[in-house]
Short mmCIF file of C-alpha atoms and ligand atoms in Angstrom, two decimals:
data_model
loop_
_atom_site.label_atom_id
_atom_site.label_comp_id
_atom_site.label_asym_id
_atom_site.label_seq_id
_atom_site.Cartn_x
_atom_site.Cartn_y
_atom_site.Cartn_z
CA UNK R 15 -102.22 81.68 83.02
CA UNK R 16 -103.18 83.89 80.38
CA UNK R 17 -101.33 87.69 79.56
CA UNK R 18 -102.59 90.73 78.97
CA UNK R 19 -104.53 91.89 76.13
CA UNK R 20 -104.04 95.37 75.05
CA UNK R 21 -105.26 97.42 72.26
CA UNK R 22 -102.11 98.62 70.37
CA UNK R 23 -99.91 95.64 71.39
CA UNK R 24 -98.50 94.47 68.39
CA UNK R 25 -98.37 90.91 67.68
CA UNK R 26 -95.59 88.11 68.14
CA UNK R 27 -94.03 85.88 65.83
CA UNK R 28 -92.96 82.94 68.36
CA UNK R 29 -90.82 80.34 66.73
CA UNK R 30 -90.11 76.84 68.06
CA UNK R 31 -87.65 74.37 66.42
CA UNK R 32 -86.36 71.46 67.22
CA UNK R 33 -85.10 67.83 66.44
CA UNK R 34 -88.09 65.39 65.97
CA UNK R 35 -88.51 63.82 69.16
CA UNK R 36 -87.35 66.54 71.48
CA UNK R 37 -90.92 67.10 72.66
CA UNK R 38 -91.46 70.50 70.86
CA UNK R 39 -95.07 69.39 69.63
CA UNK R 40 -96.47 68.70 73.40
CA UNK R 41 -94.84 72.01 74.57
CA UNK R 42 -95.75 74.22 71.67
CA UNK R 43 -99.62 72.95 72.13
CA UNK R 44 -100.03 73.06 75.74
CA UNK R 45 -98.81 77.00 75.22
CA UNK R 46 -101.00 77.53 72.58
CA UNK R 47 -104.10 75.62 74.65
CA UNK R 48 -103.02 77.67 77.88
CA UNK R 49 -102.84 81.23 76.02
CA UNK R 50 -106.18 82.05 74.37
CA UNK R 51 -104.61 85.10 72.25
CA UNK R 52 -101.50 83.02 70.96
CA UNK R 53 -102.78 80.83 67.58
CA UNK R 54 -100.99 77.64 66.14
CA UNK R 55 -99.62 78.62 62.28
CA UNK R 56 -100.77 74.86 60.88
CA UNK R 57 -98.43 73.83 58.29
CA UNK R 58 -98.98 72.56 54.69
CA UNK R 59 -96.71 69.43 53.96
CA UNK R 60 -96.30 67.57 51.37
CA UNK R 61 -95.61 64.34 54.14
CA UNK R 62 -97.71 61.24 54.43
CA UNK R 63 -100.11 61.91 57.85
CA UNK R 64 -98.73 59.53 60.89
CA UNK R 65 -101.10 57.35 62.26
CA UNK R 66 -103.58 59.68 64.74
CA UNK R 67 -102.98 62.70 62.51
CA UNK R 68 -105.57 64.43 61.15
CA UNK R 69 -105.84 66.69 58.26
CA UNK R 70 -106.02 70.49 59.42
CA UNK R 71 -104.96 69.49 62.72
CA UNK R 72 -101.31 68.61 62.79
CA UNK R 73 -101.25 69.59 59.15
CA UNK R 74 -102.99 70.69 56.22
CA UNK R 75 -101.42 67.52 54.01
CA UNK R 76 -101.08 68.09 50.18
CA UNK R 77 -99.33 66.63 47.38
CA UNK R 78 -97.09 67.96 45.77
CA UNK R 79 -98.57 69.80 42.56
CA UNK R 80 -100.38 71.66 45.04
CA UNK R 81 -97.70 72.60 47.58
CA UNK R 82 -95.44 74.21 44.61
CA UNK R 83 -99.25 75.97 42.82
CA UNK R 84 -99.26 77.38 46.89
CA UNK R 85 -95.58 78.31 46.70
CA UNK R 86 -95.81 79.88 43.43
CA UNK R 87 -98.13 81.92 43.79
CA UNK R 88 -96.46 83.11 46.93
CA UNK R 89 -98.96 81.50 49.30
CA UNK R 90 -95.90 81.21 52.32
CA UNK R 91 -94.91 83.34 54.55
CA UNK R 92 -91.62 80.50 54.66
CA UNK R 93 -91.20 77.35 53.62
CA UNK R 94 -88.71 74.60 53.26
CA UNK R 95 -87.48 71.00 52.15
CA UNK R 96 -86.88 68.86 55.11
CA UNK R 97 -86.23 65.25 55.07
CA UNK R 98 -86.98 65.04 51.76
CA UNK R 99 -90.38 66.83 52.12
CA UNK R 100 -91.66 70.22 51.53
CA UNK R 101 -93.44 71.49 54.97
CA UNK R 102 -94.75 75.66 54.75
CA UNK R 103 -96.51 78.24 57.04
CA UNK R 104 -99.99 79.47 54.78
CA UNK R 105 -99.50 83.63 55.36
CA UNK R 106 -103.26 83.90 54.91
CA UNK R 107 -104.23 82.87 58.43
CA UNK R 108 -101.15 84.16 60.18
CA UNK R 109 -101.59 87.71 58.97
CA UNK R 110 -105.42 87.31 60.21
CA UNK R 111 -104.53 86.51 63.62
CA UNK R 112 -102.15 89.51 63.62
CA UNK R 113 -104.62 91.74 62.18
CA UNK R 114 -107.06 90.65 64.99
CA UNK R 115 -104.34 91.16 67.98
CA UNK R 116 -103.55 87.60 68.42
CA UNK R 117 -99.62 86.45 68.30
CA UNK R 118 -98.97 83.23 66.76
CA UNK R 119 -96.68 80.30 67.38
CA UNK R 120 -94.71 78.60 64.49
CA UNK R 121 -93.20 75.01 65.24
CA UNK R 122 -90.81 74.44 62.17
CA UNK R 123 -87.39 73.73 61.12
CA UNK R 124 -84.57 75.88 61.41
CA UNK R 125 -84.19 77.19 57.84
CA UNK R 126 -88.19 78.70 58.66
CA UNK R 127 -87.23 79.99 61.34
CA UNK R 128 -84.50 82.08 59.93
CA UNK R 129 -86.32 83.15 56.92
CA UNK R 130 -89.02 84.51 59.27
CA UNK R 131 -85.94 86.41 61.37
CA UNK R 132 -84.92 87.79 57.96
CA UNK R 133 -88.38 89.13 57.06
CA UNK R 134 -89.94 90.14 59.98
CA UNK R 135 -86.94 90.72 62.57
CA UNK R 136 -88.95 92.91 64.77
CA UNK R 137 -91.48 91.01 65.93
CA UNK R 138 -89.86 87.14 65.82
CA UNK R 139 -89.01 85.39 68.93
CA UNK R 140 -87.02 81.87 68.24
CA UNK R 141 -86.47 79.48 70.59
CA UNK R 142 -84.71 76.20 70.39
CA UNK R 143 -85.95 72.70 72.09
CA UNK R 144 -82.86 70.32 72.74
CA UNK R 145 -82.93 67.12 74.01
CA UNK R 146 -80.87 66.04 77.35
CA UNK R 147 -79.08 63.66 74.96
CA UNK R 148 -79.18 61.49 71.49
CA UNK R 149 -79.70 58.03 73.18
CA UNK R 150 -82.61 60.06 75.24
CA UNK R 151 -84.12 61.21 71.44
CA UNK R 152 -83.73 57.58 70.03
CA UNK R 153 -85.64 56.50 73.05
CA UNK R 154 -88.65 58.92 72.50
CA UNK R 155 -88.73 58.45 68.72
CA UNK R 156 -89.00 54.45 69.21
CA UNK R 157 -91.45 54.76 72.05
CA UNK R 158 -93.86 57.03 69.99
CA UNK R 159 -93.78 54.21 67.43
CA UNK R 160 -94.82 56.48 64.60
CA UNK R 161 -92.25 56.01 62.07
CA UNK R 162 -90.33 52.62 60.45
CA UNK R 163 -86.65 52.19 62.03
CA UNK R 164 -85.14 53.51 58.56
CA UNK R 165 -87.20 56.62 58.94
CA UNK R 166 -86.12 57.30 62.91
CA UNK R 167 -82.35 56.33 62.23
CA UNK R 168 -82.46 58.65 59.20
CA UNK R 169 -83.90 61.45 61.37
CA UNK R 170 -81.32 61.16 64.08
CA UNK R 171 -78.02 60.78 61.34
CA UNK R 172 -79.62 64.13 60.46
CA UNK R 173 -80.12 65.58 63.75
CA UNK R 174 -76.38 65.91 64.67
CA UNK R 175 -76.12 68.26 61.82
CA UNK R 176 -79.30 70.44 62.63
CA UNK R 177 -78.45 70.91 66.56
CA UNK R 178 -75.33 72.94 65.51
CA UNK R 179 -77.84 75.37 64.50
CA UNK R 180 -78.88 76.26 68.31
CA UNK R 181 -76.29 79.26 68.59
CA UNK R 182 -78.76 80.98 65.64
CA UNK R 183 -81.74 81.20 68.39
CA UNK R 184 -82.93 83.52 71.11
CA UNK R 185 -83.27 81.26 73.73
CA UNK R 186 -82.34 77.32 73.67
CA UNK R 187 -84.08 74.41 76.50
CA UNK R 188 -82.98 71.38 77.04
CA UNK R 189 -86.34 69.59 77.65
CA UNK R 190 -85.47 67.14 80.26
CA UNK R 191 -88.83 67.42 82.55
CA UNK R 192 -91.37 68.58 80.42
CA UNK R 193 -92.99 70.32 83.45
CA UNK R 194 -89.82 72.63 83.83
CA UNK R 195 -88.78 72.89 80.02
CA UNK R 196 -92.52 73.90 79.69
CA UNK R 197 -92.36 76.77 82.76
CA UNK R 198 -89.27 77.94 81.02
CA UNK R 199 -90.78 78.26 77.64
CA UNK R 200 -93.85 79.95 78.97
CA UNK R 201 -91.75 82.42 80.83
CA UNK R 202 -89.99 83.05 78.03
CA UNK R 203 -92.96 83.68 76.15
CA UNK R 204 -94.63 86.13 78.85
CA UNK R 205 -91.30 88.20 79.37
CA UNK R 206 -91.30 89.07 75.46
CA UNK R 207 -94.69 89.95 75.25
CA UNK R 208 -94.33 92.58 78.18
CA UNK R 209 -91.17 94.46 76.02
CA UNK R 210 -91.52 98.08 75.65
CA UNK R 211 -91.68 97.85 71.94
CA UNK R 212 -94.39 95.55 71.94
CA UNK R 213 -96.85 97.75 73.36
CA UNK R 214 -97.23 100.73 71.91
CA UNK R 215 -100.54 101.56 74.09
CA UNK R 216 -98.04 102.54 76.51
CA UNK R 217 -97.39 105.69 74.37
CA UNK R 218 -100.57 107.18 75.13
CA UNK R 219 -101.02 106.10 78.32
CA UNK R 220 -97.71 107.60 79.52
CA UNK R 221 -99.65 110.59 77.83
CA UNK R 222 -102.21 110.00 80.16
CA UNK R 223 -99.77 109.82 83.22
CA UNK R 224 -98.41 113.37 82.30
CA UNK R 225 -101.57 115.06 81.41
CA UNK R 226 -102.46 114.38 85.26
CA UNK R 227 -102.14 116.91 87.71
CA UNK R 228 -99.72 115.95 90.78
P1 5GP O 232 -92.49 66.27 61.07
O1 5GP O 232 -92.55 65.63 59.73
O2 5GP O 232 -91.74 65.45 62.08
O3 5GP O 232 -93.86 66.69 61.56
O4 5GP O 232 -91.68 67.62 60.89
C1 5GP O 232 -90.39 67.59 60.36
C2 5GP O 232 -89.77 68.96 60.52
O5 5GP O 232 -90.42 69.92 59.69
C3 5GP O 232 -89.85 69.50 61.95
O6 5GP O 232 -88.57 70.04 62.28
C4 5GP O 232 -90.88 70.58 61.84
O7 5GP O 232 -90.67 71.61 62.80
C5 5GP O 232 -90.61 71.09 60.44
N1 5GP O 232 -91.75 71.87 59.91
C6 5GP O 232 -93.06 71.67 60.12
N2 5GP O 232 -93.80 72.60 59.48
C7 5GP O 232 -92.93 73.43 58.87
C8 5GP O 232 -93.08 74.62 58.08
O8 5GP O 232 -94.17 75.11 57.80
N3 5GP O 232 -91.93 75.19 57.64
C9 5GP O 232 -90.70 74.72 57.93
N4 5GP O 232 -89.65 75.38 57.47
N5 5GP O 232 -90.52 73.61 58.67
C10 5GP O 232 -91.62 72.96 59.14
#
């Protein structure tokens, strides 16, 4: 399904967060590969790539000299320490795909999701991906058998603290199907494009509408 492309519509800041494991990376790329004018923001980290990523993919991965050279020179539109590693969203490319009419989808953690809310409120949707329960998230994180047991019990100690956050967002799922969580996300996503405020080509063509004779 794709949405409507106007000239004049003014471009979305769509912001996914989530505990690790709650399935926000499969939903937040099936959206993106399903809407040709919504772009992935890919992330710089300072994090070791999992086995199967791939540089400039998932990630643009950096040490760390170069992540605080990109911060410093104010290279970020956010970024953030999590679990002990710095993760940031490049501005460069996300103010291109604005320029060009194209909204773009952030998936990051909850303190980049508010600094984008701070700086941009306008034009920032956030939505939060729970799961149906912990024991559920364990599950998933040992299944996808990316990270040592230290790392995934770390992650989950963690989690209980960054799910209080969910009251902060627009819109929370609880990802339980990812077939349904995914219809709800990408209704979520086509209702807020279609706001009033979002399309300012509707100014002139209201214009339009009146300068017709009944
Ligand atoms: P992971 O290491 O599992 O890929 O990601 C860990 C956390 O960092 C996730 O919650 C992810 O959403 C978040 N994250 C990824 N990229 C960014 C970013 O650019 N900024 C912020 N603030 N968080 C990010």
């Amino acid at each position: 399904m794709t949405t409507h492309a106007h000239p004049g519509r003014r471009g979305l800041l769509f912001v996914m967060s989530s505990p690790s494991g709650a399935g926000k990376t499969s939903l937040s790329r099936r959206l993106v590969a399903d809407h040709a004018d919504l772009d992935l923001s890919i992330s710089a980290t300072t994090r070791a790539p999992r086995p199967g990523e791939k540089d400039g993919r998932e990630y643009h991965f950096v040490d760390r000299p170069t992540f605080d050279a990109m911060a410093q020179k104010n290279e970020f539109l956010e970024y953030a320490e999590v679990h002990e590693n710095c993760y940031g969203s490049p501005r460069e490319p996300i103010m291109q795909s604005l320029a060009a009419g194209q909204d773009v989808l952030f998936d990051i953690d909850w303190q980049g999701a508010m600094s984008i809310v701070d700086n941009v409120p306008d034009d920032v949707v956030t939505v939060y991906i729970l799961p149906p329960s912990i024991a559920d998230l364990r599950r998933r994180l040992y299944a996808r058998a990316q990270d040592e047991a230290e790392v995934i019990e770390g992650r989950l100690a963690r989690t209980k603290e960054e799910i209080l956050m969910w009251d902060r967002y627009d819109y929370v799922i609880v990802n339980e199907d990812f077939d349904m969580a995914y219809a709800e996300l990408a209704h979520i996503y086509h209702a807020e494009r279609l706001k009033r405020a979002r399309n300012p080509w509707l100014i002139p063509f209201m214009d339009g509408l009146q300068a017709e004779e009944v």
